[in-house]
């Protein structure tokens, strides 16, 4: 029986164990618990199968447990792969954010500073003009209307609306 189990394990290894295309181990399913128990009682056969052929022996009750643990392992692997993709995406976002915060915010700051400087310059020129205009004598209303008829009539139109 030991020779037959070892032969079947070698056959499984040769046909199905081909890393990285497959897993690096195989499973030899024994269809009855009695046969599975007999193989387990054979001294050293389980270790020899795993060491020489990388084949695990499974009986009807242990096969479900082995398959469940494999499924959890593959899910864990998928989660790790996905988390790696998430970390790469976060790295790209971090890179883009540093560009945004570095270059774009500096540009916005420069434009705001330019706008502030322009407002300061307009205020300074406005005060200068007001100072110069204070020296000019104010005309009576009638004379001002005759000189600037369009301005006064549009002001009245605006007030009426």
PDB file of C-alpha atoms in Angstrom:
ATOM      1  CA  UNK A   1       0.000   0.000   0.000  1.00  0.00           C
ATOM      2  CA  UNK A   2       2.839   2.429   0.813  1.00  0.00           C
ATOM      3  CA  UNK A   3       4.356   1.959  -2.648  1.00  0.00           C
ATOM      4  CA  UNK A   4       0.993   2.550  -4.327  1.00  0.00           C
ATOM      5  CA  UNK A   5       0.331   5.760  -2.337  1.00  0.00           C
ATOM      6  CA  UNK A   6       3.851   7.010  -3.087  1.00  0.00           C
ATOM      7  CA  UNK A   7       3.386   6.174  -6.801  1.00  0.00           C
ATOM      8  CA  UNK A   8       0.078   8.058  -6.940  1.00  0.00           C
ATOM      9  CA  UNK A   9       1.676  11.034  -5.181  1.00  0.00           C
ATOM     10  CA  UNK A  10       4.497  11.089  -7.761  1.00  0.00           C
ATOM     11  CA  UNK A  11       1.934  10.929 -10.558  1.00  0.00           C
ATOM     12  CA  UNK A  12       0.064  13.897  -9.065  1.00  0.00           C
ATOM     13  CA  UNK A  13       3.324  15.829  -8.689  1.00  0.00           C
ATOM     14  CA  UNK A  14       4.365  15.142 -12.285  1.00  0.00           C
ATOM     15  CA  UNK A  15       0.977  16.036 -13.777  1.00  0.00           C
ATOM     16  CA  UNK A  16      -0.259  18.900 -11.626  1.00  0.00           C
ATOM     17  CA  UNK A  17       2.489  20.519  -9.569  1.00  0.00           C
ATOM     18  CA  UNK A  18       4.129  23.119 -11.797  1.00  0.00           C
ATOM     19  CA  UNK A  19       4.852  26.394  -9.997  1.00  0.00           C
ATOM     20  CA  UNK A  20       4.297  29.264 -10.804  1.00  0.00           C
ATOM     21  CA  UNK A  21       1.484  28.133 -13.144  1.00  0.00           C
ATOM     22  CA  UNK A  22      -0.018  25.982 -10.357  1.00  0.00           C
ATOM     23  CA  UNK A  23       0.324  25.724  -6.618  1.00  0.00           C
ATOM     24  CA  UNK A  24       3.566  24.249  -5.336  1.00  0.00           C
ATOM     25  CA  UNK A  25       1.755  21.248  -3.828  1.00  0.00           C
ATOM     26  CA  UNK A  26      -0.878  18.664  -4.740  1.00  0.00           C
ATOM     27  CA  UNK A  27      -3.602  16.822  -2.846  1.00  0.00           C
ATOM     28  CA  UNK A  28      -4.009  13.039  -2.885  1.00  0.00           C
ATOM     29  CA  UNK A  29      -7.639  12.328  -2.013  1.00  0.00           C
ATOM     30  CA  UNK A  30      -8.322   8.974  -0.371  1.00  0.00           C
ATOM     31  CA  UNK A  31     -12.066   8.218  -0.744  1.00  0.00           C
ATOM     32  CA  UNK A  32     -12.637   6.428   2.563  1.00  0.00           C
ATOM     33  CA  UNK A  33     -11.821   7.358   6.127  1.00  0.00           C
ATOM     34  CA  UNK A  34     -10.521   3.821   6.770  1.00  0.00           C
ATOM     35  CA  UNK A  35      -7.976   4.074   3.950  1.00  0.00           C
ATOM     36  CA  UNK A  36      -7.007   7.585   5.065  1.00  0.00           C
ATOM     37  CA  UNK A  37      -6.540   6.364   8.663  1.00  0.00           C
ATOM     38  CA  UNK A  38      -4.429   3.425   7.459  1.00  0.00           C
ATOM     39  CA  UNK A  39      -2.115   5.759   5.510  1.00  0.00           C
ATOM     40  CA  UNK A  40      -1.810   8.057   8.532  1.00  0.00           C
ATOM     41  CA  UNK A  41      -0.836   5.067  10.706  1.00  0.00           C
ATOM     42  CA  UNK A  42       2.014   4.135   8.364  1.00  0.00           C
ATOM     43  CA  UNK A  43       5.165   5.535  10.024  1.00  0.00           C
ATOM     44  CA  UNK A  44       6.879   8.378   8.136  1.00  0.00           C
ATOM     45  CA  UNK A  45       4.768   8.202   4.950  1.00  0.00           C
ATOM     46  CA  UNK A  46       3.109  11.622   5.374  1.00  0.00           C
ATOM     47  CA  UNK A  47       6.466  13.356   5.864  1.00  0.00           C
ATOM     48  CA  UNK A  48       8.001  11.408   2.953  1.00  0.00           C
ATOM     49  CA  UNK A  49       5.120  12.378   0.639  1.00  0.00           C
ATOM     50  CA  UNK A  50       5.421  16.044   1.538  1.00  0.00           C
ATOM     51  CA  UNK A  51       9.208  16.107   1.362  1.00  0.00           C
ATOM     52  CA  UNK A  52       9.655  14.126  -1.897  1.00  0.00           C
ATOM     53  CA  UNK A  53       6.505  14.909  -3.860  1.00  0.00           C
ATOM     54  CA  UNK A  54       4.968  17.966  -2.152  1.00  0.00           C
ATOM     55  CA  UNK A  55       1.645  16.107  -2.030  1.00  0.00           C
ATOM     56  CA  UNK A  56      -0.733  16.297   0.944  1.00  0.00           C
ATOM     57  CA  UNK A  57      -2.961  13.333   1.786  1.00  0.00           C
ATOM     58  CA  UNK A  58      -6.648  14.107   2.435  1.00  0.00           C
ATOM     59  CA  UNK A  59      -9.598  11.986   3.497  1.00  0.00           C
ATOM     60  CA  UNK A  60     -13.313  12.781   3.138  1.00  0.00           C
ATOM     61  CA  UNK A  61     -13.436  14.861   6.334  1.00  0.00           C
ATOM     62  CA  UNK A  62     -10.070  16.580   6.017  1.00  0.00           C
ATOM     63  CA  UNK A  63     -10.527  17.571   2.348  1.00  0.00           C
ATOM     64  CA  UNK A  64     -13.136  20.214   3.219  1.00  0.00           C
ATOM     65  CA  UNK A  65     -10.844  21.717   5.857  1.00  0.00           C
ATOM     66  CA  UNK A  66      -7.893  21.787   3.438  1.00  0.00           C
ATOM     67  CA  UNK A  67      -9.986  23.402   0.697  1.00  0.00           C
ATOM     68  CA  UNK A  68     -11.396  25.993   3.124  1.00  0.00           C
ATOM     69  CA  UNK A  69      -7.928  26.946   4.320  1.00  0.00           C
ATOM     70  CA  UNK A  70      -6.749  27.217   0.700  1.00  0.00           C
ATOM     71  CA  UNK A  71      -9.705  29.438  -0.121  1.00  0.00           C
ATOM     72  CA  UNK A  72      -8.895  31.719   2.810  1.00  0.00           C
ATOM     73  CA  UNK A  73      -5.272  31.828   1.725  1.00  0.00           C
ATOM     74  CA  UNK A  74      -6.206  32.824  -1.816  1.00  0.00           C
ATOM     75  CA  UNK A  75      -8.594  35.478  -0.503  1.00  0.00           C
ATOM     76  CA  UNK A  76      -5.845  36.841   1.718  1.00  0.00           C
ATOM     77  CA  UNK A  77      -3.516  36.906  -1.269  1.00  0.00           C
ATOM     78  CA  UNK A  78      -6.129  38.762  -3.329  1.00  0.00           C
ATOM     79  CA  UNK A  79      -6.631  41.284  -0.517  1.00  0.00           C
ATOM     80  CA  UNK A  80      -2.881  41.817  -0.257  1.00  0.00           C
ATOM     81  CA  UNK A  81      -2.633  42.331  -4.008  1.00  0.00           C
ATOM     82  CA  UNK A  82      -5.528  44.787  -3.911  1.00  0.00           C
ATOM     83  CA  UNK A  83      -4.038  46.633  -0.944  1.00  0.00           C
ATOM     84  CA  UNK A  84      -0.804  46.927  -2.897  1.00  0.00           C
ATOM     85  CA  UNK A  85      -2.751  48.578  -5.719  1.00  0.00           C
ATOM     86  CA  UNK A  86      -4.399  50.912  -3.208  1.00  0.00           C
ATOM     87  CA  UNK A  87      -0.988  51.893  -1.812  1.00  0.00           C
ATOM     88  CA  UNK A  88       0.262  52.614  -5.336  1.00  0.00           C
ATOM     89  CA  UNK A  89      -2.797  54.772  -5.996  1.00  0.00           C
ATOM     90  CA  UNK A  90      -2.278  56.614  -2.716  1.00  0.00           C
ATOM     91  CA  UNK A  91       1.350  57.181  -3.677  1.00  0.00           C
ATOM     92  CA  UNK A  92       0.234  58.701  -6.977  1.00  0.00           C
ATOM     93  CA  UNK A  93      -2.321  60.876  -5.168  1.00  0.00           C
ATOM     94  CA  UNK A  94       0.355  62.010  -2.725  1.00  0.00           C
ATOM     95  CA  UNK A  95       2.621  62.914  -5.631  1.00  0.00           C
ATOM     96  CA  UNK A  96      -0.133  64.870  -7.394  1.00  0.00           C
ATOM     97  CA  UNK A  97      -1.106  66.590  -4.146  1.00  0.00           C
ATOM     98  CA  UNK A  98       2.462  67.726  -3.573  1.00  0.00           C
ATOM     99  CA  UNK A  99       2.463  69.177  -7.090  1.00  0.00           C
ATOM    100  CA  UNK A 100      -0.896  70.820  -6.372  1.00  0.00           C
ATOM    101  CA  UNK A 101       0.132  72.233  -3.035  1.00  0.00           C
ATOM    102  CA  UNK A 102       3.561  73.244  -4.260  1.00  0.00           C
ATOM    103  CA  UNK A 103       3.090  74.696  -7.721  1.00  0.00           C
ATOM    104  CA  UNK A 104      -0.579  75.554  -8.014  1.00  0.00           C
ATOM    105  CA  UNK A 105      -0.991  77.102  -4.587  1.00  0.00           C
ATOM    106  CA  UNK A 106       2.176  79.132  -5.168  1.00  0.00           C
ATOM    107  CA  UNK A 107       0.689  80.366  -8.456  1.00  0.00           C
ATOM    108  CA  UNK A 108      -2.582  81.277  -6.718  1.00  0.00           C
ATOM    109  CA  UNK A 109      -0.635  83.067  -3.990  1.00  0.00           C
ATOM    110  CA  UNK A 110       1.341  85.018  -6.619  1.00  0.00           C
ATOM    111  CA  UNK A 111      -1.848  86.017  -8.457  1.00  0.00           C
ATOM    112  CA  UNK A 112      -3.474  87.144  -5.203  1.00  0.00           C
ATOM    113  CA  UNK A 113      -0.378  89.173  -4.359  1.00  0.00           C
ATOM    114  CA  UNK A 114      -0.490  90.768  -7.820  1.00  0.00           C
ATOM    115  CA  UNK A 115      -4.183  91.610  -7.346  1.00  0.00           C
ATOM    116  CA  UNK A 116      -3.433  93.097  -3.923  1.00  0.00           C
ATOM    117  CA  UNK A 117      -0.604  95.172  -5.394  1.00  0.00           C
ATOM    118  CA  UNK A 118      -2.906  96.398  -8.185  1.00  0.00           C
ATOM    119  CA  UNK A 119      -5.577  97.398  -5.652  1.00  0.00           C
ATOM    120  CA  UNK A 120      -2.953  99.204  -3.551  1.00  0.00           C
ATOM    121  CA  UNK A 121      -1.708 101.049  -6.640  1.00  0.00           C
ATOM    122  CA  UNK A 122      -5.270 102.011  -7.664  1.00  0.00           C
ATOM    123  CA  UNK A 123      -5.968 103.290  -4.127  1.00  0.00           C
ATOM    124  CA  UNK A 124      -2.759 105.307  -4.109  1.00  0.00           C
ATOM    125  CA  UNK A 125      -3.543 106.864  -7.515  1.00  0.00           C
ATOM    126  CA  UNK A 126      -7.132 107.544  -6.450  1.00  0.00           C
ATOM    127  CA  UNK A 127      -5.923 109.412  -3.342  1.00  0.00           C
ATOM    128  CA  UNK A 128      -3.451 111.363  -5.491  1.00  0.00           C
ATOM    129  CA  UNK A 129      -6.208 112.366  -7.921  1.00  0.00           C
ATOM    130  CA  UNK A 130      -8.534 113.314  -5.044  1.00  0.00           C
ATOM    131  CA  UNK A 131      -5.784 115.485  -3.558  1.00  0.00           C
ATOM    132  CA  UNK A 132      -5.299 117.238  -6.899  1.00  0.00           C
ATOM    133  CA  UNK A 133      -9.033 117.639  -7.409  1.00  0.00           C
ATOM    134  CA  UNK A 134      -9.458 119.323  -4.016  1.00  0.00           C
ATOM    135  CA  UNK A 135      -7.428 122.198  -5.402  1.00  0.00           C
ATOM    136  CA  UNK A 136      -9.835 122.573  -8.313  1.00  0.00           C
ATOM    137  CA  UNK A 137     -12.735 124.864  -7.658  1.00  0.00           C
ATOM    138  CA  UNK A 138     -16.135 123.171  -7.642  1.00  0.00           C
ATOM    139  CA  UNK A 139     -18.523 124.452 -10.326  1.00  0.00           C
ATOM    140  CA  UNK A 140     -22.102 125.306  -9.608  1.00  0.00           C
ATOM    141  CA  UNK A 141     -24.591 122.511 -10.477  1.00  0.00           C
ATOM    142  CA  UNK A 142     -26.053 124.236 -13.528  1.00  0.00           C
ATOM    143  CA  UNK A 143     -22.665 124.913 -15.064  1.00  0.00           C
ATOM    144  CA  UNK A 144     -21.530 121.337 -14.336  1.00  0.00           C
ATOM    145  CA  UNK A 145     -24.648 119.973 -16.077  1.00  0.00           C
ATOM    146  CA  UNK A 146     -24.025 122.087 -19.131  1.00  0.00           C
ATOM    147  CA  UNK A 147     -20.431 120.829 -19.357  1.00  0.00           C
ATOM    148  CA  UNK A 148     -21.260 117.164 -18.658  1.00  0.00           C
ATOM    149  CA  UNK A 149     -24.883 116.650 -19.712  1.00  0.00           C
ATOM    150  CA  UNK A 150     -24.597 112.913 -20.398  1.00  0.00           C
ATOM    151  CA  UNK A 151     -23.169 112.089 -16.980  1.00  0.00           C
ATOM    152  CA  UNK A 152     -25.803 113.937 -15.012  1.00  0.00           C
ATOM    153  CA  UNK A 153     -28.741 112.600 -17.047  1.00  0.00           C
ATOM    154  CA  UNK A 154     -27.555 108.979 -16.760  1.00  0.00           C
ATOM    155  CA  UNK A 155     -27.182 109.415 -12.994  1.00  0.00           C
ATOM    156  CA  UNK A 156     -30.782 110.584 -12.790  1.00  0.00           C
ATOM    157  CA  UNK A 157     -31.910 107.678 -14.997  1.00  0.00           C
ATOM    158  CA  UNK A 158     -30.070 105.218 -12.772  1.00  0.00           C
ATOM    159  CA  UNK A 159     -31.639 106.675  -9.632  1.00  0.00           C
ATOM    160  CA  UNK A 160     -35.115 106.367 -11.174  1.00  0.00           C
ATOM    161  CA  UNK A 161     -34.686 102.638 -11.837  1.00  0.00           C
TER     162      UNK A 161
END
